[in-house]
Amino acid sequence: MARILLAEDEEVLRMLVCDTLEDDGYELDEACDGEEALNKISSTDYDLVLIDYMMPVFTGLEVIAKVRANPDNNHVKIMMLSAKSQYSDQEAALAAGADYFMAKPFSPIQLSEKVEEILEQNGI
């Protein structure tokens, strides 16, 4: 079973994403800000991190850069979820080390399909 961390400061969206992916059989942990996300990533081995762009304490970009600075985390796939969906925002996320980008709003079906695709591509 794949283990996923969702780092999102909006509680309602966190609940929706968790419900969707737990129904798909994934094990989910949650973080409500960038600092909590970093703490969880440093203590748990995740297959995939779904992270919001704009969060308190550390932004998604800052979290991604810190995660990618640690070679032990190279296997972790990261998908940025963001309402900031300009091309420049997507480029910034990918440059920071995100593997994928999904613009908000997205449907639960879109998210579910993309998560499954990412995990399958990586043999998880």
Coordinates of C-alpha atoms in Angstrom, one line a residue:
M1 CA 0.0 0.0 0.0
A2 CA 1.4 3.4 -1.0
R3 CA 2.0 6.0 1.7
I4 CA 1.1 9.6 0.9
L5 CA 1.5 12.9 2.7
L6 CA -0.9 15.7 1.9
A7 CA 0.4 19.1 2.9
E8 CA -2.5 21.5 2.6
D9 CA -3.6 24.4 4.9
E10 CA -7.3 24.4 3.8
E11 CA -9.0 21.9 6.1
V12 CA -12.0 21.3 3.8
L13 CA -9.7 20.5 0.8
R14 CA -7.6 18.3 3.0
M15 CA -10.7 16.3 4.1
L16 CA -11.8 15.9 0.5
V17 CA -8.4 14.7 -0.8
C18 CA -8.0 12.4 2.2
D19 CA -11.4 10.9 1.8
T20 CA -10.9 10.4 -2.0
L21 CA -7.5 8.8 -1.7
E22 CA -8.3 6.7 1.4
D23 CA -11.3 5.3 -0.6
D24 CA -8.7 4.3 -3.2
G25 CA -6.9 2.3 -0.6
Y26 CA -3.9 4.6 0.1
E27 CA -2.5 5.3 3.5
L28 CA -2.6 9.1 4.1
D29 CA -1.0 11.5 6.6
E30 CA -1.8 15.1 6.7
A31 CA 0.2 18.3 7.4
C32 CA -1.5 21.8 7.7
D33 CA 1.7 23.9 7.1
G34 CA 5.2 23.6 5.6
E35 CA 6.9 23.0 8.9
E36 CA 4.7 20.1 9.9
A37 CA 5.2 18.7 6.3
L38 CA 9.0 18.8 6.7
N39 CA 8.8 17.2 10.2
K40 CA 6.7 14.3 8.8
I41 CA 8.9 13.8 5.7
S42 CA 12.0 13.6 7.9
S43 CA 10.5 10.9 10.1
T44 CA 8.4 8.9 7.7
D45 CA 9.1 7.2 4.3
Y46 CA 6.5 8.5 1.8
D47 CA 6.0 7.3 -1.7
L48 CA 4.2 10.5 -2.8
V49 CA 3.9 14.0 -1.3
L50 CA 1.0 16.2 -2.4
I51 CA 1.8 19.8 -1.5
D52 CA 0.0 23.1 -1.7
Y53 CA 1.9 26.1 -3.1
M54 CA 0.8 28.7 -0.6
M55 CA 1.1 27.5 3.0
P56 CA 2.0 29.0 6.4
V57 CA 5.5 28.8 7.9
F58 CA 7.1 27.4 4.7
T59 CA 5.7 27.6 1.2
G60 CA 5.3 24.5 -0.9
L61 CA 8.3 25.7 -2.9
E62 CA 10.5 26.0 0.2
V63 CA 9.4 22.5 1.4
I64 CA 10.2 21.0 -1.9
A65 CA 13.6 22.6 -2.1
K66 CA 14.4 21.4 1.5
V67 CA 13.2 17.8 0.7
R68 CA 15.2 17.7 -2.5
A69 CA 18.3 19.0 -0.7
N70 CA 18.4 15.6 1.2
P71 CA 19.6 12.8 -1.1
D72 CA 17.7 10.3 1.1
N73 CA 14.5 11.7 -0.3
N74 CA 15.3 11.3 -4.0
H75 CA 12.8 8.4 -4.4
V76 CA 9.9 10.5 -3.0
K77 CA 7.6 11.8 -5.8
I78 CA 6.2 15.2 -5.3
M79 CA 3.1 16.8 -6.8
M80 CA 2.3 20.5 -6.3
L81 CA -1.3 21.3 -6.0
S82 CA -2.0 25.0 -6.6
A83 CA -4.5 27.7 -7.5
K84 CA -1.4 29.6 -8.7
S85 CA -1.5 28.0 -12.1
Q86 CA 0.3 30.4 -14.4
Y87 CA 3.0 28.9 -16.5
S88 CA 5.7 30.7 -14.4
D89 CA 4.2 29.1 -11.2
Q90 CA 4.4 25.6 -12.8
E91 CA 8.0 26.3 -13.9
A92 CA 8.9 27.4 -10.4
A93 CA 7.4 24.3 -8.8
L94 CA 9.3 22.0 -11.2
A95 CA 12.5 24.0 -10.8
A96 CA 12.2 23.6 -7.0
G97 CA 12.0 19.8 -7.5
A98 CA 8.4 18.9 -7.9
D99 CA 7.8 16.0 -10.3
Y100 CA 4.2 17.0 -11.2
F101 CA 1.9 19.9 -11.0
M102 CA -1.9 19.9 -10.8
A103 CA -3.9 23.2 -10.9
K104 CA -6.8 23.8 -8.5
P105 CA -9.6 23.4 -8.7
F106 CA -9.4 19.7 -9.7
S107 CA -12.0 17.0 -9.5
P108 CA -11.5 14.1 -7.1
I109 CA -11.5 11.8 -10.1
Q110 CA -8.7 13.7 -11.8
L111 CA -6.6 13.6 -8.6
S112 CA -7.3 9.9 -8.1
E113 CA -6.3 9.1 -11.7
K114 CA -3.1 11.1 -11.5
V115 CA -2.0 9.6 -8.2
E116 CA -2.6 6.1 -9.6
E117 CA -0.6 7.0 -12.7
I118 CA 2.3 8.4 -10.7
L119 CA 2.5 5.4 -8.4
E120 CA 2.2 2.9 -11.2
Q121 CA 4.9 4.7 -13.3
N122 CA 7.2 4.3 -10.2
G123 CA 6.4 0.7 -9.5
I124 CA 4.5 1.4 -6.4

